[in-house]
Structures are given as structure tokens and as C-alpha cells.
Short mmCIF file of C-alpha atoms in Angstrom, two decimals:
data_model
loop_
_atom_site.label_atom_id
_atom_site.label_comp_id
_atom_site.label_asym_id
_atom_site.label_seq_id
_atom_site.Cartn_x
_atom_site.Cartn_y
_atom_site.Cartn_z
CA MET C 261 8.08 -13.21 7.53
CA GLU C 262 9.39 -14.31 4.31
CA ARG C 263 7.09 -13.92 1.30
CA LYS C 264 6.20 -17.47 -0.20
CA ILE C 265 6.29 -16.16 -3.74
CA LEU C 266 9.07 -14.34 -5.88
CA PHE C 267 7.92 -11.38 -8.10
CA ALA C 268 9.05 -11.68 -11.77
CA VAL C 269 9.26 -9.42 -14.67
CA GLY C 270 6.34 -10.07 -17.21
CA GLU C 271 4.15 -12.03 -14.69
CA TYR C 272 0.75 -11.09 -13.13
CA TYR C 273 -0.01 -10.62 -9.63
CA HIS C 274 -3.25 -10.09 -7.30
CA ILE C 275 -2.26 -7.45 -4.61
CA TYR C 276 -4.24 -6.65 -1.80
CA ASN C 277 -4.48 -5.81 2.04
CA ARG C 278 -6.79 -4.55 4.57
CA GLY C 279 -6.64 -2.18 7.49
CA VAL C 280 -5.01 -3.48 10.91
CA GLU C 281 -7.71 -5.19 12.99
CA LYS C 282 -10.05 -4.85 9.85
CA ARG C 283 -10.24 -1.16 10.61
CA ASN C 284 -11.30 1.30 8.08
CA ILE C 285 -8.76 2.91 6.01
CA PHE C 286 -10.73 5.21 4.01
CA THR C 287 -13.19 7.32 6.03
CA ASN C 288 -14.01 10.35 3.29
CA ASP C 289 -13.72 11.35 -0.19
CA SER C 290 -10.26 13.03 0.35
CA ASP C 291 -8.98 9.64 1.71
CA TYR C 292 -9.90 7.70 -1.55
CA LYS C 293 -8.67 10.49 -3.62
CA ARG C 294 -5.50 10.71 -1.76
CA PHE C 295 -5.04 6.98 -2.30
CA ILE C 296 -5.73 7.08 -5.97
CA LYS C 297 -3.17 9.77 -6.58
CA LEU C 298 -0.55 7.70 -4.87
CA LEU C 299 -1.49 4.82 -7.06
CA PHE C 300 0.02 6.67 -9.83
CA VAL C 301 2.70 8.86 -8.27
CA ALA C 302 4.24 6.04 -6.52
CA ASN C 303 4.75 3.85 -9.61
CA GLY C 304 7.64 5.43 -10.85
CA THR C 305 11.48 5.53 -10.33
CA LYS C 306 11.36 9.17 -9.25
CA SER C 307 11.18 10.12 -5.31
CA PHE C 308 8.53 12.64 -4.60
CA VAL C 309 7.35 14.73 -1.88
CA TYR C 310 3.32 14.80 -1.98
CA ARG C 311 2.75 18.63 -1.35
CA ASP C 312 4.61 19.40 -4.33
CA LEU C 313 2.27 17.49 -6.31
CA LYS C 314 -0.93 17.74 -4.57
CA ASP C 315 -2.46 20.57 -6.96
CA LYS C 316 -1.23 18.90 -10.11
CA LYS C 317 -3.03 16.70 -12.61
CA LEU C 318 -1.70 13.18 -13.21
CA SER C 319 -0.76 14.21 -16.77
CA GLU C 320 1.35 17.05 -15.12
CA ILE C 321 3.50 14.72 -12.90
CA ASN C 322 6.83 13.19 -13.96
CA ARG C 323 7.22 10.28 -12.07
CA GLY C 324 10.18 8.68 -13.99
CA GLU C 325 10.02 4.95 -15.39
CA GLN C 326 6.84 2.79 -14.42
CA LEU C 327 7.60 0.28 -12.08
CA VAL C 328 4.58 -1.99 -12.57
CA ALA C 329 1.51 -1.91 -14.80
CA ILE C 330 -1.91 -1.55 -13.44
CA GLY C 331 -4.57 -3.60 -14.89
CA ALA C 332 -7.46 -2.99 -12.40
CA TYR C 333 -7.97 -1.76 -8.97
CA CYS C 334 -10.80 -1.23 -6.14
CA GLN C 335 -10.83 0.61 -2.83
CA MET C 336 -13.00 -0.64 -0.20
CA PRO C 337 -13.71 1.09 3.17
CA ASN C 338 -11.24 -1.12 5.19
CA HIS C 339 -9.19 -2.91 2.10
CA PHE C 340 -7.93 -2.40 -1.47
CA HIS C 341 -7.24 -4.87 -4.50
CA ILE C 342 -4.88 -4.21 -7.21
CA LEU C 343 -4.26 -6.14 -10.34
CA VAL C 344 -0.42 -5.53 -11.59
CA LYS C 345 2.20 -6.77 -13.83
CA GLU C 346 5.93 -6.24 -12.80
CA ILE C 347 7.58 -4.52 -15.84
CA LYS C 348 10.78 -3.55 -13.92
CA LYS C 349 12.84 -6.10 -11.77
CA GLY C 350 11.89 -5.29 -8.27
CA GLY C 351 9.19 -3.04 -9.21
CA ILE C 352 6.18 -4.42 -7.33
CA SER C 353 8.07 -4.43 -3.88
CA LEU C 354 9.25 -0.85 -4.52
CA PHE C 355 5.77 0.37 -5.79
CA MET C 356 4.15 -1.07 -2.73
CA GLU C 357 6.80 0.24 -0.25
CA LYS C 358 6.29 3.56 -1.62
CA PHE C 359 2.69 3.48 -1.95
CA THR C 360 1.60 2.12 1.42
CA THR C 361 4.20 4.04 3.33
CA GLY C 362 2.91 7.43 1.84
CA TYR C 363 -0.74 6.54 2.36
CA SER C 364 0.08 5.41 6.09
CA LYS C 365 2.04 8.49 6.72
CA TYR C 366 -0.94 10.64 5.32
CA PHE C 367 -3.62 8.78 7.23
CA ASN C 368 -1.76 8.78 10.51
CA LYS C 369 -1.13 12.41 10.57
CA LYS C 370 -4.55 13.24 9.48
CA TYR C 371 -6.27 11.36 12.16
CA ASP C 372 -3.72 11.69 14.92
CA ARG C 373 -2.66 8.20 15.33
CA VAL C 374 0.43 6.16 15.58
CA GLY C 375 1.36 2.51 14.45
CA VAL C 376 0.99 0.60 11.48
CA LEU C 377 -2.29 0.93 9.54
CA PHE C 378 -2.16 -2.08 7.30
CA GLN C 379 -2.32 -5.84 8.45
CA ASP C 380 1.00 -7.26 8.02
CA ARG C 381 2.83 -7.13 4.96
CA PHE C 382 0.64 -6.79 1.55
CA LYS C 383 -0.63 -10.13 0.09
CA ALA C 384 0.17 -11.26 -3.42
CA GLN C 385 -1.13 -13.91 -5.40
CA HIS C 386 0.54 -15.21 -8.64
CA VAL C 387 -1.83 -15.16 -11.40
CA ASP C 388 -0.58 -18.03 -13.53
CA ARG C 389 -3.43 -18.79 -15.66
CA ASP C 390 -5.46 -16.99 -18.21
CA GLU C 391 -8.85 -17.72 -17.00
CA TYR C 392 -7.94 -16.73 -13.21
CA LEU C 393 -6.41 -13.36 -14.81
CA LYS C 394 -9.86 -12.76 -16.83
CA TYR C 395 -11.77 -13.58 -13.71
CA LEU C 396 -9.90 -11.13 -11.49
CA PHE C 397 -11.30 -8.38 -13.68
CA ALA C 398 -14.78 -9.30 -12.53
CA TYR C 399 -13.74 -10.27 -8.89
CA ILE C 400 -12.06 -6.82 -8.28
CA HIS C 401 -14.75 -4.60 -10.03
CA LEU C 402 -17.61 -6.28 -8.38
CA ASN C 403 -15.96 -5.99 -4.72
CA PRO C 404 -18.04 -2.61 -4.04
CA ILE C 405 -21.54 -4.49 -4.27
CA LYS C 406 -20.44 -6.20 -0.89
CA ILE C 407 -21.17 -2.42 0.63
CA ILE C 408 -24.95 -2.66 -0.44
CA GLU C 409 -25.23 -6.39 -0.32
CA SER C 410 -22.75 -8.08 2.01
CA LYS C 411 -23.75 -11.50 1.21
CA TRP C 412 -24.36 -11.44 -2.45
CA LYS C 413 -21.83 -14.23 -3.26
CA GLU C 414 -23.26 -16.69 -1.07
CA LYS C 415 -26.98 -15.57 -1.46
CA LYS C 416 -27.31 -13.81 -4.81
CA ILE C 417 -28.30 -10.27 -5.31
CA LYS C 418 -31.56 -9.13 -4.54
CA ASN C 419 -31.86 -6.45 -6.78
CA ILE C 420 -29.58 -6.73 -9.64
CA LYS C 421 -30.49 -3.29 -11.23
CA LYS C 422 -29.56 -1.73 -7.87
CA ALA C 423 -26.35 -3.39 -7.95
CA GLU C 424 -25.69 -2.45 -11.61
CA GLN C 425 -26.40 1.27 -10.77
CA PHE C 426 -24.33 1.12 -7.67
CA LEU C 427 -21.47 0.32 -9.81
CA GLN C 428 -21.92 2.82 -12.36
CA ASN C 429 -21.62 5.65 -9.76
CA TYR C 430 -18.92 4.25 -7.66
CA LYS C 431 -15.63 6.15 -8.32
CA TYR C 432 -13.15 4.34 -6.26
CA SER C 433 -12.16 1.61 -8.75
CA SER C 434 -11.21 1.16 -12.49
CA PHE C 435 -14.65 0.19 -13.30
CA LEU C 436 -15.38 3.61 -14.86
CA ASP C 437 -12.11 3.36 -16.87
CA TYR C 438 -13.20 0.12 -18.46
CA MET C 439 -16.81 1.62 -19.19
CA GLY C 440 -15.34 4.18 -21.24
CA VAL C 441 -15.82 7.42 -18.97
CA GLN C 442 -12.94 9.93 -19.45
CA ARG C 443 -11.45 11.12 -16.38
CA GLU C 444 -8.07 11.72 -15.05
CA GLU C 445 -8.06 8.30 -13.34
CA ASN C 446 -7.58 6.66 -16.66
CA LYS C 447 -3.96 7.33 -16.76
CA ILE C 448 -3.22 5.01 -13.76
CA LEU C 449 -3.89 2.16 -15.91
CA SER C 450 -1.50 0.31 -18.52
CA LEU C 451 -4.04 -1.58 -20.41
CA GLU C 452 -1.76 -2.37 -23.34
CA GLU C 453 0.16 -4.62 -20.88
CA PHE C 454 -2.77 -7.03 -20.17
CA PRO C 455 -4.72 -9.49 -22.51
CA LYS C 456 -7.36 -7.80 -24.67
CA TYR C 457 -10.39 -9.66 -23.06
CA PHE C 458 -12.76 -6.66 -23.69
CA LEU C 459 -12.62 -5.21 -27.26
CA SER C 460 -15.39 -2.69 -26.35
CA THR C 461 -16.98 -1.23 -23.41
CA HIS C 462 -20.02 -3.42 -24.25
CA GLU C 463 -18.15 -6.54 -23.89
CA PHE C 464 -16.74 -5.50 -20.64
CA GLN C 465 -20.31 -4.65 -19.13
CA ASP C 466 -21.89 -7.75 -20.50
CA PHE C 467 -19.00 -9.47 -18.92
CA ILE C 468 -19.49 -7.92 -15.82
CA ASN C 469 -23.43 -8.40 -15.89
CA ASP C 470 -23.00 -12.08 -16.41
CA TRP C 471 -21.31 -12.33 -12.98
CA ILE C 472 -23.55 -10.02 -11.30
CA GLU C 473 -26.47 -12.47 -12.52
CA LEU C 474 -24.62 -15.39 -11.47
CA GLY C 475 -24.41 -14.01 -8.14
CA ALA C 476 -21.72 -16.33 -6.59
CA GLU C 477 -17.89 -16.39 -6.72
CA LYS C 478 -16.49 -19.26 -8.50
CA GLU C 479 -13.36 -21.01 -7.31
CA LYS C 480 -10.17 -20.09 -9.01
#
């Protein structure tokens, strides 16, 4: 199926996909960590053999020139979201091919399965308005709340404090990086390629808390 949008250098895109038949694509911590490492390793012009890199820190890996800039990401049990900016022509397509192929091969081998893991081709939306781009930093980072309150966007959050604490402890998104937590995953993001909406961790936290309290998804 031909993609409806064309990727262009300097433009922003919301990339997402889910497991085929809505199946879980992450079943334990090692799955999440493999996916996160691939976010970094696959985002480069160099080819790689994962077994040669599995014991290396991200700072020790030479991945070549970056293909895309990643501004935010989130892993959920059966899907993922990534906010990217194309910085090399053809970068998004090459990055996603390396990234999803690498993870699919890992998952199928580990769980002794065959066939596609993801639902069709990855989905992409062109982010062509500043307000939409800023909104995605909330949308992507607030996704994990669905794990504890699946209908929070429609019915509002019952326990705001619980939701805030849950996000603070959720390791599988870039939320903690925006909160100033120093960790290896910081290297996945290229914040210099995105507008400086949040000049401090406090501004980011206030932004997220405003959306939590609103408790409903706005139309883009």
C-alpha cells in the first residue's frame, strides 16, 4: 500500500504502530530494553549486528550519521509512539526498516513464533502546525496512564496523584529525560532539533500536569 504522505528533511512526524491483531509486543523488561536500545542503534547509517553491541552502553556505540532526530517516544504493551524529525533524506524510512525489522526478528526468535509482528506498515502523521507539535509532547508522554486508567481521556482521571506518581516511575518513555533524570537513555533524544517549549523541568512538569488535570484529549 502506497503511503499517503512523503517524508521531507526538516519536517516533523508522529510515528506509531501496534502489534498485529493488537497483540502485546512487550511482555517483560528485557523486551522493553531491547526496543529502547534499538531506538538508538538503528538511528544511524552504519549496519550492525546486535550481539556485538548488547553489552555496550549507548555512549560506546558508533552508529554513524543520524538518520532522524527523536524528540519523544513511548512504549506501551501493544504499541509504540515516536516523534521524529527527518534530518537525512530517506532517514525515516531507513530508520524504521532497521528498527522494526531488528525488533521483530528478536521477538520471533525469543518467543518461537513466525510471521509479522506489527500491524501493516508503520503509521505516520505529518506535524505541520506548532500547536500540534507541542501537543504531541503531552499526548505521547501521557499514554502510559491508560495502563492504570484505560478511559481517563473520556471520563477524566479519578486519582491525579496516582497518575502523576505512575508516570514518575514509568521507565519506557522519554518522560524521565524531560524530568531531568540522568540515565543512559538520554542519548536517544536530539532535543536541539525541536522547539524549546520547555526551558526547565518545572515548565515541562507543569505542562504535563495541566493535561492530566484536564483529563480529556483535545482534537488536533
